CSV table of C-alpha atoms in Angstrom, one decimal:
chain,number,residue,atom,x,y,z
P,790,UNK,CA,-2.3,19.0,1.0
P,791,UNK,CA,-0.9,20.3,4.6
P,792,UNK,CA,2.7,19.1,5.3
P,793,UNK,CA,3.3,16.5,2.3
P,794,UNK,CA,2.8,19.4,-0.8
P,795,UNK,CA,4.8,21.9,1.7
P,796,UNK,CA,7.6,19.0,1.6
P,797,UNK,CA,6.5,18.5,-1.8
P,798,UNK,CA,7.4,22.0,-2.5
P,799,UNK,CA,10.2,22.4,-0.4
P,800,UNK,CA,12.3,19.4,-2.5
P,801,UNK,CA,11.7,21.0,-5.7
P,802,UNK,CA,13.4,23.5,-5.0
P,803,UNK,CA,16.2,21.7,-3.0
P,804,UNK,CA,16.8,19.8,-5.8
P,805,UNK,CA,16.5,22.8,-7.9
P,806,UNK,CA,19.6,24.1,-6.0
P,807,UNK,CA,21.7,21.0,-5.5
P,808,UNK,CA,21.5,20.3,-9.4
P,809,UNK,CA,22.7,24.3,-9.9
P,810,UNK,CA,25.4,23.9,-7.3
P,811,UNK,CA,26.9,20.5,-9.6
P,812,UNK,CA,27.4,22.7,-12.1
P,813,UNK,CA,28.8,25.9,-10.7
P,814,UNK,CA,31.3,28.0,-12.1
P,815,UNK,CA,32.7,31.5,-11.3
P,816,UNK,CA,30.3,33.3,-9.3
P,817,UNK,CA,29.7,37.3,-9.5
P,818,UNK,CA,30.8,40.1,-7.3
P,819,UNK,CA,27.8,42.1,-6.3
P,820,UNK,CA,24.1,41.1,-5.5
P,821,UNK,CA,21.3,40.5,-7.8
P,822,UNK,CA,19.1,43.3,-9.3
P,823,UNK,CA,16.3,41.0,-9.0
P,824,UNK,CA,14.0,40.2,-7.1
P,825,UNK,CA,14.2,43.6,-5.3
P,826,UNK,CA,15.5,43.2,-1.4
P,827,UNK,CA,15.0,47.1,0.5
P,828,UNK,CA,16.6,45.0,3.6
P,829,UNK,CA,17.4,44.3,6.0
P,830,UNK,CA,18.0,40.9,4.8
P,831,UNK,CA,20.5,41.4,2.2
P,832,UNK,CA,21.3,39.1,-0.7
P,833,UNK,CA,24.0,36.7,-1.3
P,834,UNK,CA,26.8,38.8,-3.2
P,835,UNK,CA,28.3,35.7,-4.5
P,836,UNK,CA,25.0,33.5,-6.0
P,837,UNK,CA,25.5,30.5,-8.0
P,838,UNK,CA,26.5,31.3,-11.5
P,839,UNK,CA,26.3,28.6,-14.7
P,840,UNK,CA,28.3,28.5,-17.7
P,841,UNK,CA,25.1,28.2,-19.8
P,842,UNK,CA,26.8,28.5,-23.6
P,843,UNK,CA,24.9,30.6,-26.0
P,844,UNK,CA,22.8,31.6,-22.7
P,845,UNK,CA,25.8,33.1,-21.4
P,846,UNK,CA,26.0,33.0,-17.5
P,847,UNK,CA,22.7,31.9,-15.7
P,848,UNK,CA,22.8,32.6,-12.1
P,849,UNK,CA,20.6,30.5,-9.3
P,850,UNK,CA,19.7,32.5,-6.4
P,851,UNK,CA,16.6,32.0,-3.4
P,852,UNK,CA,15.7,31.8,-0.1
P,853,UNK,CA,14.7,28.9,2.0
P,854,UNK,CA,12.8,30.1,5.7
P,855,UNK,CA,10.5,28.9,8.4
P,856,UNK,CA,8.4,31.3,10.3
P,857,UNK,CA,6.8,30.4,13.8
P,858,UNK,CA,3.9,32.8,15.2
P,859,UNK,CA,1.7,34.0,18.3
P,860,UNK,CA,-1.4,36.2,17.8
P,861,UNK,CA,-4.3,37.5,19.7
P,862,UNK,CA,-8.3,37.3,18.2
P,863,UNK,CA,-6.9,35.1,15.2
P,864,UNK,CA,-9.8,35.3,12.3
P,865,UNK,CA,-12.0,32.1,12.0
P,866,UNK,CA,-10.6,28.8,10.9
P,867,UNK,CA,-6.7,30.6,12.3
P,868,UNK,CA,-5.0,29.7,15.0
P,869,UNK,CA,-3.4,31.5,17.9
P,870,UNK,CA,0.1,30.0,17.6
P,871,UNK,CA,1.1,28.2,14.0
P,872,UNK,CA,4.7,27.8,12.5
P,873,UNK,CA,5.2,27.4,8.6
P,874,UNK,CA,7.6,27.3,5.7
P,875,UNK,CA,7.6,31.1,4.9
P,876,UNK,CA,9.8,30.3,1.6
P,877,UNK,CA,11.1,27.9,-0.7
P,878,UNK,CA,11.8,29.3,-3.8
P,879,UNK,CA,14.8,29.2,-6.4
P,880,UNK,CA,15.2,32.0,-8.7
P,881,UNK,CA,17.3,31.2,-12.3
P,882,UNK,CA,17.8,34.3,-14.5
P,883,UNK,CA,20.2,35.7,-17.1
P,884,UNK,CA,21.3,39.9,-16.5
P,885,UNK,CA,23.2,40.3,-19.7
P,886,UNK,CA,22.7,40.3,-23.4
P,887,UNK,CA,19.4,41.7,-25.4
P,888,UNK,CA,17.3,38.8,-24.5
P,889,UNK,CA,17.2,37.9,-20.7
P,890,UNK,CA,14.9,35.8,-18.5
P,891,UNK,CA,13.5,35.5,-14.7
P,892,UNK,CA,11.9,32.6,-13.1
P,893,UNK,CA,11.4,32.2,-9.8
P,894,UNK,CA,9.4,29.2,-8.4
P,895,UNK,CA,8.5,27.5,-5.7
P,896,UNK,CA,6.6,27.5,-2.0
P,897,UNK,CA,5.7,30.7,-0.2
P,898,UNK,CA,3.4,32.2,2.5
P,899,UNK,CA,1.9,35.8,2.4
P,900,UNK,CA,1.6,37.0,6.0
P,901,UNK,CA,-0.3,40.5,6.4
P,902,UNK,CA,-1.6,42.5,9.3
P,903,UNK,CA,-5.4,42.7,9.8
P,904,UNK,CA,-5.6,39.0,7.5
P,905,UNK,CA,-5.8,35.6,8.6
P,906,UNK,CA,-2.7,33.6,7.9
P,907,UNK,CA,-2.9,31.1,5.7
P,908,UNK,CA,-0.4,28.1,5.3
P,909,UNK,CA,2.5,28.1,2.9
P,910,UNK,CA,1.0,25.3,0.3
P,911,UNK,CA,-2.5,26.7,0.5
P,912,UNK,CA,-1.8,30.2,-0.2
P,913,UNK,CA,0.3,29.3,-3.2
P,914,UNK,CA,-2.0,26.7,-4.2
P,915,UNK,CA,-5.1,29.7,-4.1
P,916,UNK,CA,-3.1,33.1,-5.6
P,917,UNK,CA,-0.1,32.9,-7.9
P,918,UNK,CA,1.2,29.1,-8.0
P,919,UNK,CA,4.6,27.6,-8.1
P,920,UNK,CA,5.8,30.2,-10.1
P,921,UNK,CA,4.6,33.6,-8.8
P,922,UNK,CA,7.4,35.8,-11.1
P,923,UNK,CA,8.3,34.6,-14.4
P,924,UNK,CA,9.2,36.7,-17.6
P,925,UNK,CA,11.5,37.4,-20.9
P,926,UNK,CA,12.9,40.7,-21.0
P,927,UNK,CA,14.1,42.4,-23.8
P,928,UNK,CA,16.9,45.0,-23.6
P,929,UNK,CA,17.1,47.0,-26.9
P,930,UNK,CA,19.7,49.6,-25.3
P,931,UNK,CA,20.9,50.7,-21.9
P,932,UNK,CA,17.9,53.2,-21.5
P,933,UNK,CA,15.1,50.6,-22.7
P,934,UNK,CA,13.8,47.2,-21.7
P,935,UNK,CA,10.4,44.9,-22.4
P,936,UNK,CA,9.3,42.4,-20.1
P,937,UNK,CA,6.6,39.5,-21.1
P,938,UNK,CA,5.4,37.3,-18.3
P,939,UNK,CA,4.2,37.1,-14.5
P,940,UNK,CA,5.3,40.5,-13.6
P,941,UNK,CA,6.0,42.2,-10.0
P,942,UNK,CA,3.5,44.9,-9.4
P,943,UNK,CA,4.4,48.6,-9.9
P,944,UNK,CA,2.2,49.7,-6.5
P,945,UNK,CA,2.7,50.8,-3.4
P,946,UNK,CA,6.1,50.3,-1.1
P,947,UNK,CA,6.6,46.7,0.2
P,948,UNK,CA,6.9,43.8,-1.7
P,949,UNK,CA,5.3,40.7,-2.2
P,950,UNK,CA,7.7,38.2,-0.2
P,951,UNK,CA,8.3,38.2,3.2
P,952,UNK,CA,12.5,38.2,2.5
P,953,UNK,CA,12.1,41.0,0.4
P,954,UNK,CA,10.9,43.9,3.0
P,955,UNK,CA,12.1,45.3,6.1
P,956,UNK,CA,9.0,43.6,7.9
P,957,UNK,CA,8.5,40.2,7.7
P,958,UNK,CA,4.3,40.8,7.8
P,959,UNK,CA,3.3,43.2,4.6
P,960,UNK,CA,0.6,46.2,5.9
P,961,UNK,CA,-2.6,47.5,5.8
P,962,UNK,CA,-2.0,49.3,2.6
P,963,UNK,CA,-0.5,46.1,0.7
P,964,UNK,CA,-3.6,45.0,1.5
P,965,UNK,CA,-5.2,47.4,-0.8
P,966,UNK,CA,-2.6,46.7,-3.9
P,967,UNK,CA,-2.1,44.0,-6.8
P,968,UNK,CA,1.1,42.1,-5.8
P,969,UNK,CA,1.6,40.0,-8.7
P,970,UNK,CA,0.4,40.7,-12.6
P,971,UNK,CA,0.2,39.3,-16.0
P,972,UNK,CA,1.4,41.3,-19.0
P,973,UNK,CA,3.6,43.6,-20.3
P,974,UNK,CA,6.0,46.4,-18.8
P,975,UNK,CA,8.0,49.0,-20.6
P,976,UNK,CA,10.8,50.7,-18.9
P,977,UNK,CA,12.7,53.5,-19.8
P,978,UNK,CA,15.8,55.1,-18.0
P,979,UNK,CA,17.6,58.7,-18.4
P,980,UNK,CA,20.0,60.3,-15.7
P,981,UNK,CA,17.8,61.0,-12.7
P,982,UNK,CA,14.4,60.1,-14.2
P,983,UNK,CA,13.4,56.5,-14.9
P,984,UNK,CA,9.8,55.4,-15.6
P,985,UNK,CA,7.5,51.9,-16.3
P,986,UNK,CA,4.4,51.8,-17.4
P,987,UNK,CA,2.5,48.3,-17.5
P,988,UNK,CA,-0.1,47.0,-19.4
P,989,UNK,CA,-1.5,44.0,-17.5
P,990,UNK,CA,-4.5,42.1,-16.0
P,991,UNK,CA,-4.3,44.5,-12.2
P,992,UNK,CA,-5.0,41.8,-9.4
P,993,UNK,CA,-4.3,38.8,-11.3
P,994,UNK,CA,-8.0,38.7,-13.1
P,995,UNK,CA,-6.5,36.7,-16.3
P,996,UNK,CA,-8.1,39.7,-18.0
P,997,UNK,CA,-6.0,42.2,-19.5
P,998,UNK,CA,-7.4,45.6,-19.0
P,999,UNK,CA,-5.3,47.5,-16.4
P,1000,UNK,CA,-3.0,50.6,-17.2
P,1001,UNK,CA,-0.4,51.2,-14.7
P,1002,UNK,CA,2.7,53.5,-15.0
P,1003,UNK,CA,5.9,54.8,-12.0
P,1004,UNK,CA,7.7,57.8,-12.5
P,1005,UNK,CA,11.1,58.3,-10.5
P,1006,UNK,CA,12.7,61.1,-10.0
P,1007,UNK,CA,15.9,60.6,-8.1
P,1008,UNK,CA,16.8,64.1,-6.4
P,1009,UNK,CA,19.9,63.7,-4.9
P,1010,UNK,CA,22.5,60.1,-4.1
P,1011,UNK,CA,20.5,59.8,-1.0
P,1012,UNK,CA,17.0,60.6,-2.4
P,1013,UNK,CA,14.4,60.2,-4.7
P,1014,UNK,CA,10.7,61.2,-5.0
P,1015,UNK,CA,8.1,57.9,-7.1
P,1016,UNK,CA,4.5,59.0,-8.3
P,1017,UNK,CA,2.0,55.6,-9.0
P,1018,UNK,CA,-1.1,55.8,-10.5
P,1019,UNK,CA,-2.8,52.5,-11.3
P,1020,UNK,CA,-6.4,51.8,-13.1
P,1021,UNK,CA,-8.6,49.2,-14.5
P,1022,UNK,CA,-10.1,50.7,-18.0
P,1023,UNK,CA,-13.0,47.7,-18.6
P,1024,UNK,CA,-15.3,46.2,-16.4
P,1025,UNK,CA,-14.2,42.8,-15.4
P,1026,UNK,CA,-16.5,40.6,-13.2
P,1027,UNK,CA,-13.6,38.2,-12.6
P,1028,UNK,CA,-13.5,36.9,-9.0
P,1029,UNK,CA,-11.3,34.4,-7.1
P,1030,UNK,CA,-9.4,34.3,-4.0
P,1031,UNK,CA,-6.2,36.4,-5.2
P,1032,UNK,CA,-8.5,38.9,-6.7
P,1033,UNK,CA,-11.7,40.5,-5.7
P,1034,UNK,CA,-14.6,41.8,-8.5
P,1035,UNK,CA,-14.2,45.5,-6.0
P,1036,UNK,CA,-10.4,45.6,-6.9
P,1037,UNK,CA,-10.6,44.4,-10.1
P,1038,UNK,CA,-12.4,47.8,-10.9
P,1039,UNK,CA,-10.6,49.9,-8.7
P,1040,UNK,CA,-8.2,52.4,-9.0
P,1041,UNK,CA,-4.9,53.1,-7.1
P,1042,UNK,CA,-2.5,56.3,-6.5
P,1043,UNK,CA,0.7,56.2,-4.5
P,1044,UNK,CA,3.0,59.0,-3.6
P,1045,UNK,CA,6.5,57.6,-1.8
P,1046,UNK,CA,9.6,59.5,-1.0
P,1047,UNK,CA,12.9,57.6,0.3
P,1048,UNK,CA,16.1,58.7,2.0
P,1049,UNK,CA,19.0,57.0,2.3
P,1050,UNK,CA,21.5,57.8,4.2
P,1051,UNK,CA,24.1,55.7,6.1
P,1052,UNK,CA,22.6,53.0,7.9
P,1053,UNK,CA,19.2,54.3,7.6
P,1054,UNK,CA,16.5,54.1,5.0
P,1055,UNK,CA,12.9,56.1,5.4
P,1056,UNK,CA,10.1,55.8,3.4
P,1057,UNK,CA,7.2,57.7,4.3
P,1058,UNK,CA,4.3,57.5,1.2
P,1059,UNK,CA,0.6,57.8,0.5
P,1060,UNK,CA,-2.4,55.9,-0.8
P,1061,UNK,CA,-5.7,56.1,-2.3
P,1062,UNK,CA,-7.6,53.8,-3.7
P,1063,UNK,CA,-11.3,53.8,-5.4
P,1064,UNK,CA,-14.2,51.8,-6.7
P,1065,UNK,CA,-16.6,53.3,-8.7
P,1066,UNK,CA,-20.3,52.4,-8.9
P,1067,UNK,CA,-21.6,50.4,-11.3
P,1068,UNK,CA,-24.9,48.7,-11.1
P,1069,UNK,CA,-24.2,45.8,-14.0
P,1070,UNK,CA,-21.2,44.9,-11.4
P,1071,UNK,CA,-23.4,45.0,-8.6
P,1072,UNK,CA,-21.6,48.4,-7.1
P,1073,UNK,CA,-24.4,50.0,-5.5
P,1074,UNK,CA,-22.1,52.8,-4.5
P,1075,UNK,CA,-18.9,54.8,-4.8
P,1076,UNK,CA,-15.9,53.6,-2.4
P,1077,UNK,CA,-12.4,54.4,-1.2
P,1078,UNK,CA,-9.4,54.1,0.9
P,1079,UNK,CA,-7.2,56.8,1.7
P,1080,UNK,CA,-3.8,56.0,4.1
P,1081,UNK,CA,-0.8,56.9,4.9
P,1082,UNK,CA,2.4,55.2,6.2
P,1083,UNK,CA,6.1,55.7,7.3
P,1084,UNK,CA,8.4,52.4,6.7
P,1085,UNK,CA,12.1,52.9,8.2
P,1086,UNK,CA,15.4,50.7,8.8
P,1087,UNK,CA,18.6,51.4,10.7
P,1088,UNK,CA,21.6,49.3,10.4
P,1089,UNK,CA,24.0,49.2,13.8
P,1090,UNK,CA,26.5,47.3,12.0
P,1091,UNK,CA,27.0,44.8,9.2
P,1092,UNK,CA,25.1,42.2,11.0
P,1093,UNK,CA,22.3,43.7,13.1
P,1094,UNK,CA,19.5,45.9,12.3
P,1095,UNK,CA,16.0,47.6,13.2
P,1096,UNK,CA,12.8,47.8,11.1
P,1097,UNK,CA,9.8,49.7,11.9
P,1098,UNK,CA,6.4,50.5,9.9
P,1099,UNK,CA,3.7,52.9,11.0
P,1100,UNK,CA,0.4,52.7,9.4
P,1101,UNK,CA,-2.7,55.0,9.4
P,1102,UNK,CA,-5.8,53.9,6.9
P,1103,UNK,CA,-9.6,54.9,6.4
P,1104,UNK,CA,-12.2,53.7,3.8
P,1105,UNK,CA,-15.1,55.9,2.9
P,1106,UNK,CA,-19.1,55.2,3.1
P,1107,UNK,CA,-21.3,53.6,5.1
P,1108,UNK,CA,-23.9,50.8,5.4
P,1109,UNK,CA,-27.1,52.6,5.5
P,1110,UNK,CA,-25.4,54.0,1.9
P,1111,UNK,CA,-24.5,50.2,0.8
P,1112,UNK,CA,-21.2,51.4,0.6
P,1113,UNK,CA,-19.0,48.4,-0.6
P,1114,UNK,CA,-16.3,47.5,1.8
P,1115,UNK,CA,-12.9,47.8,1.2
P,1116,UNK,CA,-11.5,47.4,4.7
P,1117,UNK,CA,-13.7,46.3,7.9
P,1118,UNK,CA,-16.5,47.8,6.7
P,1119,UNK,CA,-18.0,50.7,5.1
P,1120,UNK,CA,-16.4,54.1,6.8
P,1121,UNK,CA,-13.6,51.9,8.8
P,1122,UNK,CA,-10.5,52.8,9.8
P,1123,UNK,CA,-7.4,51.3,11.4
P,1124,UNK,CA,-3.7,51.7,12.1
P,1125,UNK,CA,-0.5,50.2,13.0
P,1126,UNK,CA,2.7,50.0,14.2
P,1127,UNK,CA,5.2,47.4,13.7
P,1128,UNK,CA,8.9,46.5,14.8
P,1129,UNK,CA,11.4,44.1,13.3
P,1130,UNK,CA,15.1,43.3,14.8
P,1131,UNK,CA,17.0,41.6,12.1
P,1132,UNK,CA,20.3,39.4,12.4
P,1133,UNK,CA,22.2,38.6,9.6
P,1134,UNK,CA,25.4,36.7,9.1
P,1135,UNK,CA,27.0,35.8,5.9
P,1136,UNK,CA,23.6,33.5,3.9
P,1137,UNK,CA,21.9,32.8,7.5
P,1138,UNK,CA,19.3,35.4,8.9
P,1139,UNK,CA,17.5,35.9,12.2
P,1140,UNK,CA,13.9,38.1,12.7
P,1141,UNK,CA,11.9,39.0,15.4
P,1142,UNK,CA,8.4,40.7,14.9
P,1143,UNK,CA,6.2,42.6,17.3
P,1144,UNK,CA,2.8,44.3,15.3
P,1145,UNK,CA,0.1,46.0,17.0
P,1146,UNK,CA,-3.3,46.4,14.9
P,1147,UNK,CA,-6.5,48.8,15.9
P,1148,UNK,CA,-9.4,48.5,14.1
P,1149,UNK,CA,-12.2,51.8,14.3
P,1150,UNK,CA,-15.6,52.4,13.4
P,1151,UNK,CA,-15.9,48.7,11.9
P,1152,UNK,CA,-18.9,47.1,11.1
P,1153,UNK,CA,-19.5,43.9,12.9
P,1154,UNK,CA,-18.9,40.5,11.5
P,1155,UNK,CA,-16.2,42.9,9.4
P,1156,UNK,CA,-13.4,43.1,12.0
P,1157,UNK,CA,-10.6,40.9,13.7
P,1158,UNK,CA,-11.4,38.1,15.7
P,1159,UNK,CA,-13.2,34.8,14.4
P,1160,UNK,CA,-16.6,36.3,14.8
P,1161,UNK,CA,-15.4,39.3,13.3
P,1162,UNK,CA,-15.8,41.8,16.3
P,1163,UNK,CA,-12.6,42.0,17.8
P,1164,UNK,CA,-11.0,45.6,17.7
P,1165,UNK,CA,-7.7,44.8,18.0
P,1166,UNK,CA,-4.7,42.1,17.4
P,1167,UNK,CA,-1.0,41.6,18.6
P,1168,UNK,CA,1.5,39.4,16.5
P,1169,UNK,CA,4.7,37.6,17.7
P,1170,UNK,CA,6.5,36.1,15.0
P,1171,UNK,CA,10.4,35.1,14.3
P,1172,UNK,CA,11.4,34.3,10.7
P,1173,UNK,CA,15.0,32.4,10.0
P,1174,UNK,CA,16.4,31.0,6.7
P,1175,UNK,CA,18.8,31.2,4.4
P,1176,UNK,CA,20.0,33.6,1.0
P,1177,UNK,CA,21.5,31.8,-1.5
């Protein structure tokens, strides 16, 4: 494992590339739909498109980036300073015609505040693999589309990759959501209103017995107004390290508003999350999660820009109860605040990343720190790469 499969990795979808780039024809004007980019690293408008024959045009797209890191109280078995291959992945899809396809494949890392870090080959190893987003989709009409496969999660307000957010690190509430599923989504749109709803296995159990749906309502060119609501309906005893037997019975509700409005971009949404008890699961007890958070850009001009996140979270319960934990530890609490300077020219990108975590009310051997009893953390970490 360690460097060689990150190299390992990293080739495959070099070579992925180079092969794409021999046969390149006409590329397109505008940016890729997918995957979904809210900045401020921006997608190449001009990706790699192939003359593909009764496929039509298949464009290549990706990202190839490093990331290098300082923290303070690093979890066990973590390190105070690290660097990494934050991604390596190559993304080959079709947009047009009644049957389309996605894949995207290759290396990644999943950095997130309160969380360990794990390396780039080891965390794709242990959640979603070389291929984290992979699907058919099937567009009967303008208004309708199907898609089969390794689906993107309807939930919350950051993504799962760090090039697709305006933070390089995800939050405390991504911590609480399914990033990647397995199943089917059906997706309607109509003027202002568009709408999904997904029938999939939640936190990638392999068990398919989640319900989730998104509702948009978009109020005005420069804003819009999302309601989530996300829930398994079957017990499912499933457990692994992408996905926990507590979330895989869990349910989830988001709220989210975003503005646009010349260089800036504000998202302030909510979150609330729940495991019921059940004794044949071994739930001794009802749990939940309730927070809050404001994510916002600001773009000075074409090339530089500022991110910032602001996080408040709580979880419900308490030992004596044998409350389950959902955070760091029954009746816990914690909040953020994070900055992110971007610089991007033309394909080539430059972050910076200041986060600040506090941890309240944990339980001890719960919290930050490699004995678990550390309060609080600071992050340093700079991301560069390339969109292609």
């Amino acid at each position: 494992m360690g460097i060689t499969t990150n190299m390992t990795y990293l080739k495959t979808a070099l070579c992925a590339t180079a092969g794409a780039l021999m046969f390149a024809g006409a590329a397109m004007a505008d940016p890729l739909a997918s995957p979904a980019m809210t900045g401020p690293v921006l997608a190449n408008p001009n990706p790699i498109s192939v003359d593909a024959g009764p496929l039509g045009q298949v464009y290549v797209s990706g990202v190839v980036s490093g990331v290098a890191m300082a923290q303070s109280n690093p979890a066990f078995g973590d390190h105070k300073t690290q660097a990494d291959i934050s991604n390596g992945q190559v993304v080959i899809q079709t947009t047009e015609g009644p049957i389309q396809f996605y894949v995207q494949a290759g290396i990644y890392s999943l950095p997130s505040l309160g969380l360990g870090y794990m390396k780039s080959d080891k965390i794709t190893d242990a959640t979603f693999g070389a291929v984290p987003n992979a699907y058919v989709k099937i567009v009967p009409s303008d208004n309708v589309s199907v898609m089969i496969g390794k689906l993107p999660t309807l939930v919350g307000a950051e993504y799962t990759f760090t090039f697709q957010n305006m933070n390089i690190v995800r939050g405390l509430l991504w911590n609480q959501e399914p990033a990647v599923s397995q199943g089917v989504q059906f997706n309607f749109a109509s003027g202002p209103i568009s709408a999904s709803v997904a029938w999939t296995d939640g936190y990638y159990s392999e068990k398919a017995n989640w319900i989730s749906g998104l509702l948009t309502y978009t109020v005005s060119p420069s804003d819009s107004v999302s309601v989530v609501a996300a829930a398994s309906t079957s017990d499912n005893s499933h457990s692994s390290f992408a996905t926990s037997p507590l979330l895989n019975n869990s349910e989830i509700y988001n709220l989210l508003y975003t503005h646009n409005s010349g260089g800036l971009t504000i998202t302030p949404y909510l979150q609330y999350s729940r495991v019921s008890e059940d004794a044949g699961l071994g739930i001794p007890a009802d749990s939940a999660t309730f927070g809050a958070a404001v994510l916002g850009k600001y773009a000075f001009s074409d090339e530089f820009s500022l991110a910032a996140r602001a996080e408040y979270i709580k979880s419900t319960g308490s030992v004596a109860k044998g409350t389950p934990n959902l955070l760091y530890g029954p009746g816990s609490k914690a909040w953020s605040l994070t900055v992110t300077p971007t610089y991007q020219k033309g394909v080539f990108f430059l972050r910076g990343e200041a986060s600040y975590v506090q941890v309240l009310d944990s339980t001890p051997g719960f919290a930050l720190g490699d004995s678990g009893t550390d309060k609080s953390q600071f992050r340093a970490i700079a991301e560069a790469g390339f969109v292609f």
